[in-house]
Tab-separated table of C-alpha atoms and ligand atoms in Angstrom:
chain	number	residue	atom	x	y	z
A	16	UNK	CA	21.328	99.615	16.426
A	17	UNK	CA	19.174	97.150	18.340
A	18	UNK	CA	17.751	97.674	21.782
A	19	UNK	CA	15.021	95.871	23.701
A	20	UNK	CA	12.995	97.523	26.386
A	21	UNK	CA	10.914	96.808	29.497
A	22	UNK	CA	7.700	94.974	30.334
A	23	UNK	CA	8.492	91.540	28.905
A	24	UNK	CA	5.296	89.548	28.302
A	25	UNK	CA	5.852	85.835	27.798
A	26	UNK	CA	9.353	86.695	26.648
A	27	UNK	CA	8.059	89.278	24.149
A	28	UNK	CA	9.046	92.879	24.917
A	29	UNK	CA	6.610	95.753	24.501
A	30	UNK	CA	9.158	98.012	22.778
A	31	UNK	CA	12.326	97.489	20.752
A	32	UNK	CA	14.632	99.682	18.725
A	33	UNK	CA	15.908	98.066	15.520
A	34	UNK	CA	17.577	98.691	12.189
A	35	UNK	CA	15.430	97.598	9.244
A	36	UNK	CA	17.332	95.450	6.777
A	37	UNK	CA	14.711	93.927	4.442
A	38	UNK	CA	11.114	94.029	3.281
A	39	UNK	CA	8.580	91.289	3.942
A	40	UNK	CA	6.161	90.463	1.137
A	41	UNK	CA	3.293	92.296	2.778
A	42	UNK	CA	5.168	95.576	2.791
A	43	UNK	CA	6.451	95.499	6.387
A	44	UNK	CA	10.087	96.223	7.211
A	45	UNK	CA	12.114	93.408	8.767
A	46	UNK	CA	14.619	93.891	11.575
A	47	UNK	CA	16.406	91.480	13.892
A	48	UNK	CA	17.040	91.502	17.622
A	49	UNK	CA	19.399	88.660	18.581
A	50	UNK	CA	17.597	85.570	17.254
A	51	UNK	CA	14.243	87.322	16.961
A	52	UNK	CA	12.774	88.567	13.701
A	53	UNK	CA	10.693	91.751	13.954
A	54	UNK	CA	8.064	92.648	11.314
A	55	UNK	CA	7.496	96.396	11.496
A	56	UNK	CA	4.509	98.170	9.914
A	57	UNK	CA	5.423	101.614	8.631
A	58	UNK	CA	9.146	100.853	8.393
A	59	UNK	CA	11.242	100.719	5.238
A	60	UNK	CA	14.403	98.706	4.521
A	61	UNK	CA	17.308	101.027	5.281
A	62	UNK	CA	15.602	102.821	8.196
A	63	UNK	CA	17.826	102.830	11.274
A	64	UNK	CA	17.126	103.233	14.975
A	65	UNK	CA	13.428	102.543	14.549
A	66	UNK	CA	11.472	102.608	17.812
A	67	UNK	CA	8.846	99.886	17.553
A	68	UNK	CA	5.736	99.304	19.648
A	69	UNK	CA	5.369	95.529	19.708
A	70	UNK	CA	1.925	94.002	19.287
A	71	UNK	CA	2.419	91.449	22.036
A	72	UNK	CA	-0.859	89.629	21.318
A	73	UNK	CA	0.121	88.872	17.734
A	74	UNK	CA	3.787	88.044	18.364
A	75	UNK	CA	5.377	84.682	19.082
A	76	UNK	CA	8.590	83.924	20.954
A	77	UNK	CA	10.679	84.079	17.758
A	78	UNK	CA	8.639	86.425	15.528
A	79	UNK	CA	7.615	89.787	16.885
A	80	UNK	CA	5.203	92.124	15.130
A	81	UNK	CA	4.891	95.828	15.740
A	82	UNK	CA	4.480	99.314	14.417
A	83	UNK	CA	7.130	101.995	13.929
A	84	UNK	CA	6.672	104.799	16.456
A	85	UNK	CA	9.660	106.947	15.468
A	86	UNK	CA	12.338	106.592	12.796
A	87	UNK	CA	15.834	107.602	13.950
A	88	UNK	CA	17.430	107.705	10.481
A	89	UNK	CA	15.268	107.598	7.365
A	90	UNK	CA	15.996	105.123	4.569
A	91	UNK	CA	17.026	106.517	1.160
A	92	UNK	CA	14.136	104.407	-0.199
A	93	UNK	CA	11.608	106.628	1.587
A	94	UNK	CA	9.496	109.144	-0.288
A	95	UNK	CA	9.037	112.764	0.706
A	96	UNK	CA	5.750	111.975	2.456
A	97	UNK	CA	3.662	114.065	0.065
A	98	UNK	CA	1.588	111.142	-1.212
A	99	UNK	CA	-1.200	110.151	1.121
A	100	UNK	CA	-4.434	108.198	1.013
A	101	UNK	CA	-7.450	109.572	2.919
A	102	UNK	CA	-8.994	106.086	3.244
A	103	UNK	CA	-5.752	104.498	4.537
A	104	UNK	CA	-5.379	107.364	7.024
A	105	UNK	CA	-8.771	106.367	8.424
A	106	UNK	CA	-7.567	102.751	8.791
A	107	UNK	CA	-8.577	101.173	5.455
A	108	UNK	CA	-6.295	98.349	4.348
A	109	UNK	CA	-5.731	99.767	0.873
A	110	UNK	CA	-2.550	101.833	0.392
A	111	UNK	CA	0.014	100.050	2.559
A	112	UNK	CA	3.198	100.950	0.645
A	113	UNK	CA	3.113	104.729	0.549
A	114	UNK	CA	6.272	105.156	2.633
A	115	UNK	CA	8.371	103.924	-0.297
A	116	UNK	CA	9.317	106.603	-2.853
A	117	UNK	CA	7.377	106.207	-6.123
A	118	UNK	CA	10.585	106.074	-8.167
A	119	UNK	CA	11.944	103.265	-5.953
A	120	UNK	CA	8.775	101.194	-5.661
A	121	UNK	CA	9.193	98.953	-8.740
A	122	UNK	CA	12.822	98.222	-7.846
A	123	UNK	CA	11.873	97.307	-4.273
A	124	UNK	CA	9.125	94.986	-5.509
A	125	UNK	CA	11.594	93.288	-7.872
A	126	UNK	CA	13.915	92.635	-4.936
A	127	UNK	CA	11.005	91.274	-2.842
A	128	UNK	CA	10.175	89.001	-5.789
A	129	UNK	CA	13.779	87.790	-6.055
A	130	UNK	CA	13.744	87.069	-2.323
A	131	UNK	CA	10.535	84.994	-2.588
A	132	UNK	CA	11.962	83.082	-5.575
A	133	UNK	CA	15.030	82.244	-3.505
A	134	UNK	CA	13.193	81.298	-0.307
A	135	UNK	CA	10.199	79.448	-1.771
A	136	UNK	CA	11.255	78.545	-5.309
A	137	UNK	CA	14.873	77.772	-4.326
A	138	UNK	CA	16.326	79.472	-7.401
A	139	UNK	CA	18.206	82.720	-7.966
A	140	UNK	CA	17.053	85.364	-10.402
A	141	UNK	CA	17.308	89.114	-10.870
A	142	UNK	CA	14.016	90.212	-12.417
A	143	UNK	CA	13.865	93.407	-14.417
A	144	UNK	CA	11.252	95.908	-13.266
A	145	UNK	CA	8.858	98.370	-14.869
A	146	UNK	CA	6.615	101.143	-13.620
A	147	UNK	CA	3.060	101.741	-14.809
A	148	UNK	CA	1.467	105.183	-15.079
A	149	UNK	CA	-0.364	106.775	-13.383
A	150	UNK	CA	1.003	106.182	-9.871
A	151	UNK	CA	-2.157	107.528	-8.171
A	152	UNK	CA	-5.708	107.318	-9.479
A	153	UNK	CA	-4.965	104.166	-11.462
A	154	UNK	CA	-7.694	101.789	-10.284
A	155	UNK	CA	-10.696	101.418	-12.601
A	156	UNK	CA	-12.371	98.611	-10.619
A	157	UNK	CA	-13.176	98.382	-6.918
A	158	UNK	CA	-15.112	96.031	-4.680
A	159	UNK	CA	-16.472	97.737	-1.565
A	160	UNK	CA	-18.175	96.453	1.562
A	161	UNK	CA	-21.477	97.892	2.852
A	162	UNK	CA	-21.878	98.714	6.552
A	163	UNK	CA	-24.965	98.338	8.761
A	164	UNK	CA	-26.201	101.754	7.708
A	165	UNK	CA	-25.956	100.956	4.008
A	166	UNK	CA	-22.829	103.014	3.343
A	167	UNK	CA	-20.185	101.607	0.983
A	168	UNK	CA	-16.484	101.769	1.785
A	169	UNK	CA	-13.229	99.876	2.186
A	170	UNK	CA	-12.637	97.499	5.065
A	171	UNK	CA	-10.022	98.239	7.724
A	172	UNK	CA	-6.741	96.359	7.397
A	173	UNK	CA	-7.571	93.680	9.976
A	174	UNK	CA	-11.218	93.406	10.836
A	175	UNK	CA	-14.670	93.997	9.422
A	176	UNK	CA	-15.234	97.680	10.107
A	177	UNK	CA	-16.019	99.613	6.945
A	178	UNK	CA	-14.247	102.939	6.369
A	179	UNK	CA	-16.726	105.334	4.781
A	180	UNK	CA	-16.628	108.970	3.661
A	181	UNK	CA	-13.037	108.613	2.499
A	182	UNK	CA	-11.728	108.210	-1.028
A	183	UNK	CA	-8.842	105.826	-1.682
A	184	UNK	CA	-6.071	107.474	-3.665
A	185	UNK	CA	-5.834	104.402	-5.923
A	186	UNK	CA	-9.295	105.160	-7.345
A	187	UNK	CA	-9.414	106.598	-10.847
A	188	UNK	CA	-10.753	110.163	-10.820
A	189	UNK	CA	-14.511	110.077	-10.253
A	190	UNK	CA	-14.715	106.349	-9.437
A	191	UNK	CA	-15.649	106.889	-5.769
A	192	UNK	CA	-17.327	110.283	-6.121
A	193	UNK	CA	-20.677	110.795	-4.414
A	194	UNK	CA	-20.672	107.423	-2.647
A	195	UNK	CA	-21.387	109.089	0.696
A	196	UNK	CA	-24.848	110.071	-0.498
A	197	UNK	CA	-25.739	106.584	-1.760
A	198	UNK	CA	-27.255	103.808	0.315
A	199	UNK	CA	-26.995	100.085	-0.402
A	200	UNK	CA	-28.186	96.882	1.239
A	201	UNK	CA	-26.346	96.324	4.542
A	202	UNK	CA	-24.021	93.336	4.193
A	203	UNK	CA	-23.985	93.520	0.388
A	204	UNK	CA	-20.921	94.395	-1.672
A	205	UNK	CA	-20.659	97.114	-4.284
A	206	UNK	CA	-18.631	96.852	-7.457
A	207	UNK	CA	-17.492	100.067	-9.105
A	208	UNK	CA	-16.110	100.020	-12.622
A	209	UNK	CA	-15.014	102.988	-14.678
A	210	UNK	CA	-14.825	102.072	-18.333
A	211	UNK	CA	-12.744	103.568	-21.101
A	212	UNK	CA	-15.664	105.713	-22.283
A	213	UNK	CA	-15.833	107.460	-18.904
A	214	UNK	CA	-18.951	105.547	-17.882
A	215	UNK	CA	-19.177	104.518	-14.237
A	216	UNK	CA	-20.953	101.251	-13.491
A	217	UNK	CA	-22.202	100.616	-9.950
A	218	UNK	CA	-23.410	97.109	-9.153
A	219	UNK	CA	-24.653	95.846	-5.807
A	220	UNK	CA	-23.985	92.125	-5.350
A	221	UNK	CA	-24.572	89.674	-2.561
A	222	UNK	CA	-21.904	90.029	0.104
A	223	UNK	CA	-22.655	86.659	1.672
A	224	UNK	CA	-24.414	88.023	4.765
A	225	UNK	CA	-27.423	86.072	5.989
A	226	UNK	CA	-30.856	87.577	5.469
A	227	UNK	CA	-31.093	88.111	9.240
A	228	UNK	CA	-28.093	90.418	9.023
A	229	UNK	CA	-29.799	92.411	6.283
A	230	UNK	CA	-32.151	95.230	6.770
A	231	UNK	CA	-33.635	98.062	4.786
A	232	UNK	CA	-33.480	97.810	0.994
A	233	UNK	CA	-34.764	94.788	-0.898
A	234	UNK	CA	-32.434	91.971	-1.869
A	235	UNK	CA	-30.993	92.166	-5.355
A	236	UNK	CA	-33.491	90.355	-7.576
A	237	UNK	CA	-31.231	87.928	-9.355
A	238	UNK	CA	-28.251	87.580	-7.060
A	239	UNK	CA	-27.223	84.248	-5.652
A	240	UNK	CA	-26.081	83.908	-2.107
A	241	UNK	CA	-22.362	83.189	-1.932
A	242	UNK	CA	-19.589	82.975	0.581
A	243	UNK	CA	-17.344	86.011	1.000
A	244	UNK	CA	-14.242	85.485	-1.086
A	245	UNK	CA	-15.932	82.864	-3.248
A	246	UNK	CA	-14.318	83.073	-6.665
A	247	UNK	CA	-17.541	82.807	-8.703
A	248	UNK	CA	-18.834	85.967	-10.269
A	249	UNK	CA	-22.225	86.754	-8.801
A	250	UNK	CA	-24.521	87.878	-11.543
A	251	UNK	CA	-27.254	90.426	-11.591
A	252	UNK	CA	-27.782	92.653	-8.634
A	253	UNK	CA	-28.883	96.252	-8.532
A	254	UNK	CA	-27.184	98.230	-11.200
A	255	UNK	CA	-26.783	101.726	-12.474
A	256	UNK	CA	-24.527	103.450	-14.940
A	257	UNK	CA	-23.674	107.082	-15.270
A	258	UNK	CA	-21.353	109.227	-17.292
A	259	UNK	CA	-18.707	110.927	-15.202
A	260	UNK	CA	-16.383	112.267	-17.864
A	261	UNK	CA	-16.884	113.849	-21.254
A	262	UNK	CA	-15.075	111.075	-23.082
A	263	UNK	CA	-18.260	109.752	-24.629
A	264	UNK	CA	-21.985	110.079	-24.793
A	265	UNK	CA	-23.697	107.748	-22.340
A	266	UNK	CA	-26.686	105.584	-23.081
A	267	UNK	CA	-27.052	104.878	-19.398
A	268	UNK	CA	-30.116	104.761	-17.200
A	269	UNK	CA	-28.450	106.755	-14.399
A	270	UNK	CA	-27.293	108.734	-12.654
A	271	UNK	CA	-29.109	107.937	-9.464
A	272	UNK	CA	-28.362	108.711	-5.855
A	273	UNK	CA	-29.784	105.326	-4.946
A	274	UNK	CA	-28.516	102.489	-7.121
A	275	UNK	CA	-30.742	100.082	-5.207
A	276	UNK	CA	-33.664	101.565	-7.150
A	277	UNK	CA	-32.031	100.937	-10.497
A	278	UNK	CA	-32.430	97.201	-10.781
A	279	UNK	CA	-31.874	96.000	-14.312
A	280	UNK	CA	-29.857	93.857	-16.644
A	281	UNK	CA	-26.142	94.507	-16.561
A	282	UNK	CA	-24.794	96.406	-19.525
A	283	UNK	CA	-21.254	95.842	-20.598
A	284	UNK	CA	-18.361	98.027	-19.536
A	285	UNK	CA	-16.132	98.865	-22.506
A	286	UNK	CA	-12.398	98.723	-21.785
A	287	UNK	CA	-9.676	99.365	-24.293
A	288	UNK	CA	-6.293	97.706	-24.474
A	289	UNK	CA	-3.732	98.397	-27.199
A	290	UNK	CA	-6.508	100.099	-29.163
A	291	UNK	CA	-8.796	97.026	-28.972
A	292	UNK	CA	-12.129	97.324	-27.188
A	293	UNK	CA	-13.291	94.587	-24.834
A	294	UNK	CA	-16.855	94.752	-23.543
A	295	UNK	CA	-17.664	92.801	-20.384
A	296	UNK	CA	-19.941	92.912	-17.341
A	297	UNK	CA	-18.630	95.141	-14.534
A	298	UNK	CA	-18.710	92.062	-12.297
A	299	UNK	CA	-16.367	90.058	-14.549
A	300	UNK	CA	-12.600	90.120	-14.152
A	301	UNK	CA	-10.661	92.966	-15.739
A	302	UNK	CA	-7.144	94.109	-14.822
A	303	UNK	CA	-7.392	96.836	-12.156
A	304	UNK	CA	-4.761	99.327	-13.335
A	305	UNK	CA	-5.875	101.436	-16.287
A	306	UNK	CA	-2.531	100.829	-18.027
A	307	UNK	CA	-2.181	97.121	-17.239
A	308	UNK	CA	-4.133	95.458	-20.088
A	309	UNK	CA	-2.110	97.268	-22.738
A	310	UNK	CA	1.231	96.657	-21.000
A	311	UNK	CA	0.555	92.966	-20.440
A	312	UNK	CA	-0.502	92.500	-24.058
A	313	UNK	CA	2.721	94.189	-25.192
A	314	UNK	CA	4.770	91.908	-22.934
A	315	UNK	CA	3.019	88.726	-24.055
A	316	UNK	CA	3.592	89.795	-27.663
A	317	UNK	CA	7.269	90.489	-26.953
A	318	UNK	CA	7.981	87.366	-24.915
A	319	UNK	CA	6.390	84.680	-27.097
A	320	UNK	CA	7.821	83.507	-30.440
A	321	UNK	CA	5.828	83.144	-33.650
A	322	UNK	CA	4.906	79.538	-34.408
A	323	UNK	CA	2.869	79.681	-37.590
A	324	UNK	CA	0.811	76.550	-37.974
A	325	UNK	CA	0.921	75.850	-34.238
A	326	UNK	CA	-1.687	75.823	-31.483
A	327	UNK	CA	-2.022	77.774	-28.228
A	328	UNK	CA	-3.823	77.808	-24.881
A	329	UNK	CA	-4.938	80.946	-23.068
A	330	UNK	CA	-5.546	79.549	-19.565
A	331	UNK	CA	-7.457	81.500	-16.884
A	332	UNK	CA	-8.259	83.583	-19.935
A	333	UNK	CA	-11.011	85.949	-18.700
A	334	UNK	CA	-12.689	87.285	-21.798
A	335	UNK	CA	-9.613	86.565	-23.895
A	336	UNK	CA	-7.263	89.486	-23.278
A	337	UNK	CA	-4.401	87.504	-24.818
A	338	UNK	CA	-6.279	85.138	-27.154
A	339	UNK	CA	-5.979	87.241	-30.319
A	340	UNK	CA	-2.225	87.697	-29.745
A	341	UNK	CA	-1.856	83.931	-29.512
A	342	UNK	CA	-3.911	83.536	-32.687
A	343	UNK	CA	-1.631	85.991	-34.475
A	344	UNK	CA	1.443	84.127	-33.233
A	345	UNK	CA	0.223	80.686	-34.273
A	346	UNK	CA	-2.231	81.351	-37.123
A	347	UNK	CA	-3.775	78.207	-35.682
A	348	UNK	CA	-6.313	77.196	-33.027
A	349	UNK	CA	-6.393	78.922	-29.629
A	350	UNK	CA	-8.348	77.541	-26.675
A	351	UNK	CA	-9.190	80.114	-24.011
A	352	UNK	CA	-10.210	78.433	-20.742
A	353	UNK	CA	-12.117	80.413	-18.116
A	354	UNK	CA	-14.354	79.414	-15.217
A	355	UNK	CA	-16.759	82.386	-15.601
A	356	UNK	CA	-19.538	81.198	-17.874
A	357	UNK	CA	-20.189	84.704	-19.220
A	358	UNK	CA	-16.677	84.977	-20.634
A	359	UNK	CA	-17.495	82.977	-23.746
A	360	UNK	CA	-20.356	85.295	-24.826
A	361	UNK	CA	-18.553	88.544	-24.051
A	362	UNK	CA	-15.243	87.283	-25.414
A	363	UNK	CA	-16.854	86.271	-28.703
A	364	UNK	CA	-18.755	89.563	-28.886
A	365	UNK	CA	-15.552	91.576	-28.341
A	366	UNK	CA	-13.759	89.494	-30.962
A	367	UNK	CA	-16.533	89.947	-33.519
A	368	UNK	CA	-16.325	93.720	-33.054
A	369	UNK	CA	-12.757	93.716	-34.376
A	370	UNK	CA	-12.590	95.439	-37.750
A	371	UNK	CA	-9.527	93.627	-39.078
A	372	UNK	CA	-7.987	90.250	-38.425
A	373	UNK	CA	-4.655	88.732	-39.269
A	374	UNK	CA	-6.079	85.397	-38.100
A	375	UNK	CA	-9.341	83.520	-38.374
A	376	UNK	CA	-11.663	84.625	-35.499
A	377	UNK	CA	-13.252	81.173	-35.483
A	378	UNK	CA	-9.848	79.715	-34.574
A	379	UNK	CA	-10.374	81.112	-31.034
A	380	UNK	CA	-12.538	78.806	-28.915
A	381	UNK	CA	-13.807	79.828	-25.492
A	382	UNK	CA	-14.113	76.890	-23.087
A	383	UNK	CA	-16.101	77.369	-19.873
A	384	UNK	CA	-14.288	75.169	-17.394
A	385	UNK	CA	-11.930	75.004	-14.496
A	386	UNK	CA	-8.446	74.674	-15.974
A	387	UNK	CA	-7.767	71.483	-14.024
A	388	UNK	CA	-10.864	69.903	-15.591
A	389	UNK	CA	-10.262	71.047	-19.157
A	390	UNK	CA	-7.624	68.516	-20.223
A	391	UNK	CA	-9.862	66.121	-22.151
A	392	UNK	CA	-11.415	68.999	-24.164
A	393	UNK	CA	-8.004	70.541	-24.754
A	394	UNK	CA	-6.544	67.222	-25.898
A	395	UNK	CA	-9.524	66.607	-28.188
A	396	UNK	CA	-9.170	70.080	-29.694
A	397	UNK	CA	-5.399	69.906	-30.095
A	398	UNK	CA	-4.479	66.472	-31.394
A	399	UNK	CA	-1.229	67.890	-32.764
A	400	UNK	CA	-0.211	69.197	-29.316
A	401	UNK	CA	0.223	72.752	-28.114
A	402	UNK	CA	3.061	75.166	-28.881
A	403	UNK	CA	2.370	78.328	-26.859
A	404	UNK	CA	0.660	78.792	-23.491
A	405	UNK	CA	-0.280	81.899	-21.537
A	406	UNK	CA	-1.532	81.256	-18.026
A	407	UNK	CA	-2.757	83.990	-15.722
A	408	UNK	CA	-4.192	82.343	-12.613
A	409	UNK	CA	-5.727	84.126	-9.619
A	410	UNK	CA	-3.676	84.973	-6.531
A	411	UNK	CA	-3.527	81.399	-5.200
A	412	UNK	CA	-1.635	80.392	-8.347
A	413	UNK	CA	-2.114	77.466	-10.721
A	414	UNK	CA	-0.601	74.851	-8.414
A	415	UNK	CA	2.044	72.275	-9.203
A	416	UNK	CA	-0.480	69.691	-10.436
A	417	UNK	CA	-1.827	72.015	-13.135
A	418	UNK	CA	1.710	73.004	-14.175
A	419	UNK	CA	2.579	69.307	-14.490
A	420	UNK	CA	-0.493	68.760	-16.671
A	421	UNK	CA	0.385	71.658	-18.985
A	422	UNK	CA	4.035	70.583	-19.133
A	423	UNK	CA	2.907	67.092	-20.193
A	424	UNK	CA	1.640	68.684	-23.432
A	425	UNK	CA	5.202	69.968	-24.102
A	426	UNK	CA	4.542	73.605	-25.137
A	427	UNK	CA	7.750	75.155	-26.476
A	428	UNK	CA	7.128	78.546	-24.829
A	429	UNK	CA	5.011	79.683	-21.876
A	430	UNK	CA	4.193	83.055	-20.344
A	431	UNK	CA	3.065	82.620	-16.743
A	432	UNK	CA	1.629	85.729	-15.042
A	433	UNK	CA	1.625	85.718	-11.238
A	434	UNK	CA	0.247	88.417	-8.942
A	435	UNK	CA	1.644	86.854	-5.771
A	436	UNK	CA	5.393	86.245	-5.540
A	437	UNK	CA	4.975	83.427	-3.001
A	438	UNK	CA	2.558	81.259	-4.995
A	439	UNK	CA	4.345	82.408	-8.152
A	440	UNK	CA	7.674	81.106	-6.779
A	441	UNK	CA	6.117	77.718	-6.011
A	442	UNK	CA	4.599	77.495	-9.517
A	443	UNK	CA	7.716	78.730	-11.302
A	444	UNK	CA	9.838	76.144	-9.482
A	445	UNK	CA	7.481	73.492	-10.886
A	446	UNK	CA	8.222	74.703	-14.435
A	447	UNK	CA	11.957	74.368	-13.739
A	448	UNK	CA	11.356	70.837	-12.423
A	449	UNK	CA	9.539	69.979	-15.657
A	450	UNK	CA	12.472	70.893	-17.896
A	451	UNK	CA	11.739	74.567	-18.587
A	452	UNK	CA	14.054	77.526	-18.101
A	453	UNK	CA	13.281	81.169	-17.477
A	454	UNK	CA	14.066	83.353	-20.463
A	455	UNK	CA	12.744	86.555	-18.875
A	456	UNK	CA	11.106	87.709	-15.646
A	457	UNK	CA	9.514	91.161	-15.500
A	458	UNK	CA	8.089	92.703	-12.340
A	459	UNK	CA	5.489	95.339	-13.184
A	460	UNK	CA	4.489	97.828	-10.483
A	461	UNK	CA	0.856	97.387	-11.460
A	462	UNK	CA	-0.608	98.177	-8.007
A	463	UNK	CA	1.250	101.359	-7.022
A	464	UNK	CA	1.013	102.466	-3.407
A	465	UNK	CA	0.290	98.898	-2.318
A	466	UNK	CA	2.693	96.023	-1.682
A	467	UNK	CA	1.224	94.074	-4.631
A	468	UNK	CA	2.902	93.527	-7.992
A	469	UNK	CA	2.494	91.559	-11.208
A	470	UNK	CA	5.216	89.140	-12.299
A	471	UNK	CA	5.327	88.199	-15.966
A	472	UNK	CA	7.683	85.328	-16.657
A	473	UNK	CA	8.563	83.616	-19.930
A	474	UNK	CA	9.681	79.985	-19.936
A	475	UNK	CA	11.141	77.976	-22.788
A	476	UNK	CA	11.588	74.238	-23.001
A	477	UNK	CA	15.173	73.143	-22.430
A	478	UNK	CA	16.436	71.189	-25.426
B	509	SAM	C1	-5.985	87.071	-12.974
B	509	SAM	S1	-7.471	86.801	-13.862
B	509	SAM	C2	-6.867	86.822	-15.521
B	509	SAM	C3	-7.906	86.943	-16.606
B	509	SAM	C4	-7.385	87.334	-17.982
B	509	SAM	N1	-6.189	86.608	-18.356
B	509	SAM	C5	-7.146	88.830	-18.073
B	509	SAM	O1	-5.989	89.253	-17.960
B	509	SAM	O2	-8.109	89.570	-18.239
B	509	SAM	C6	-7.773	85.120	-13.500
B	509	SAM	C7	-9.000	84.559	-14.173
B	509	SAM	O3	-9.084	83.168	-13.856
B	509	SAM	C8	-10.421	82.815	-13.636
B	509	SAM	N2	-10.354	81.582	-12.829
B	509	SAM	C9	-10.188	81.463	-11.494
B	509	SAM	N3	-10.049	80.164	-11.159
B	509	SAM	C10	-10.117	79.457	-12.317
B	509	SAM	C11	-10.017	78.074	-12.630
B	509	SAM	N4	-9.810	77.144	-11.675
B	509	SAM	N5	-10.119	77.703	-13.905
B	509	SAM	C12	-10.346	78.615	-14.890
B	509	SAM	N6	-10.436	79.942	-14.654
B	509	SAM	C13	-10.315	80.366	-13.385
B	509	SAM	C14	-11.039	84.037	-12.998
B	509	SAM	O4	-12.435	84.059	-13.187
B	509	SAM	C15	-10.317	85.168	-13.737
B	509	SAM	O5	-11.035	85.565	-14.871
């Protein structure tokens, strides 16, 4: 049923009643009123007779945005409402997909992915989907903002206000405990990491605020000033570690109620994946879901063929989560390319800690470079060409130019991991344009309770 109501403002009504037919990538429900598309927060595809308060300020003549006030008939995709997030209830922009039933979430995300592939990539596909346990308490890494009073918390969905004194239900047990009592530098950011030994690492890094905006505690000694959202890892900062579970004995300097007093060199956080231990700074990239590193390694292993005597690239490689798998597959050289200059040291250290190898550890080379500037080194290192490629770019994707450059080296098989279906669709279409076909696309519900997902796609060269 559709129904528009009263108080038109520049042609945009203040209330409508709609049926919700689809999901937007962003988690909102989509309904239609005549020729108008309505994006509805809090609505789920399949809801009917949804009364919507329209946000007139943020709507245009053709696209209206609003929030569900009441749901006439609930969608079968809805959960029973028993899962909640205290931080989201206070306005934090964290858990924005809790209306969808946990056992339907992966399927819904696969259909959102298929929709993005069709609209942006202009190809049809039905991805398979997988869940990842646990559904709540899965996040081992968090980046928090610090408010004017030095309290750390999550930002509200749209805006800069920081939600404090509320735990996000994504957080692994203990990750956010006791934050209310801690004080940090106003304007800074706080990284929390819970490692596989049950050690919590708390690092204060520069949040990009000017010194005039700061007050109170001293600046982190070794941090560099950076823009918010800048992709470089900011090193140093005030740091403390503490043991919050009985999994292992801690050699930490904490606990402390004031991490700002615990300035010191960053120790590594130990994370395990498929039984392998990777040690890396808490500020470096590591997959957020506790089960993701193992699952992704299993998928990369499953989706790539063995090419003994070949060569491989692990692009956007982090500390080399996939490099040893590529080395096993090729028994030849693997180049892991990563922009973070610490990755080489920590990647090598983690590799050297391996007790057994089915490959030569020296065959894995860590290159510190942007991927789009690594071609001459990669060509020099791989005169015989490359056979296998894993690429795992950040949310903005690799871009069509980079895909073209990889494709020019003619790898026979590629696994491309995308955490955004829109940029993923653009990049995947570029592979199709360069003579590759999709042999498998898996959507993993790796960010449960949020609208995010991970898409792991295998391509093979068309003969
Ligand atoms: C999604 S993470 C994947 C890391 C790794 N594959 C893993 O799973 O642990 C993306 C990585 O790309 C790195 N990165 C971002 N932009 C880059 C670029 N232009 N060139 C090389 N690495 C980049 C980031 O520092 C980050 O480590």
